[in-house]
Amino acid sequence: MEVIYYTLIAGGLYFMSDRILDRIEIMRGERFQNRALRSLVFFSIILVLASITFGLINFMVQAPQ
């Protein structure tokens, strides 16, 4: 069941990262012309969000000892 939860969360993180990247480009006034740079920014956003989210999930799921 955990695999399903992580998959759903990963899908949500993907769409959230895409929206954040779009917001960055809107604030910048133009899209990133270099596809590699755009991919790097997207990867950075999703990496940070995934680290935070999965860390929180791991913290909440840990059983007290």
XYZ file of C-alpha atoms in Angstrom:
65
model
C 0.000 0.000 0.000
C 2.925 2.321 0.687
C 3.988 2.082 -2.957
C 0.628 3.474 -4.044
C 0.890 6.366 -1.585
C 4.413 7.246 -2.690
C 3.387 7.040 -6.353
C 0.432 9.378 -5.821
C 2.595 11.810 -3.878
C 5.283 11.693 -6.590
C 2.668 12.540 -9.216
C 1.466 15.468 -7.119
C 5.049 16.667 -6.667
C 5.576 16.529 -10.432
C 2.594 18.781 -11.114
C 3.495 21.109 -8.232
C 7.056 21.433 -9.537
C 5.740 22.225 -13.005
C 3.521 24.986 -11.603
C 6.413 26.437 -9.584
C 8.629 26.414 -12.690
C 5.901 28.182 -14.672
C 5.629 30.817 -11.907
C 9.394 31.350 -11.963
C 9.285 31.823 -15.725
C 6.360 34.254 -15.463
C 8.188 36.303 -12.826
C 11.276 36.214 -15.044
C 9.261 37.499 -17.992
C 10.244 34.735 -20.418
C 10.712 30.992 -20.646
C 14.138 29.445 -20.230
C 15.509 29.193 -23.779
C 18.017 26.498 -22.922
C 16.198 23.168 -22.442
C 19.019 21.811 -20.303
C 18.749 24.766 -17.927
C 14.966 24.399 -17.740
C 15.340 20.698 -16.950
C 17.963 21.455 -14.305
C 15.712 24.020 -12.600
C 12.775 21.593 -12.712
C 14.928 18.795 -11.295
C 16.156 21.055 -8.489
C 12.602 22.040 -7.552
C 11.278 18.481 -7.535
C 14.347 17.196 -5.648
C 13.867 19.705 -2.836
C 10.114 19.088 -2.625
C 10.571 15.296 -2.670
C 13.249 15.397 0.028
C 11.059 17.482 2.297
C 7.865 15.520 1.631
C 9.346 12.035 1.907
C 11.300 13.083 5.001
C 8.064 14.247 6.634
C 6.312 11.023 5.680
C 9.159 8.962 7.082
C 9.088 10.996 10.315
C 5.317 10.579 10.728
C 5.316 6.847 9.954
C 8.144 5.880 12.305
C 6.876 3.846 15.220
C 7.901 5.075 18.674
C 10.353 2.746 20.373
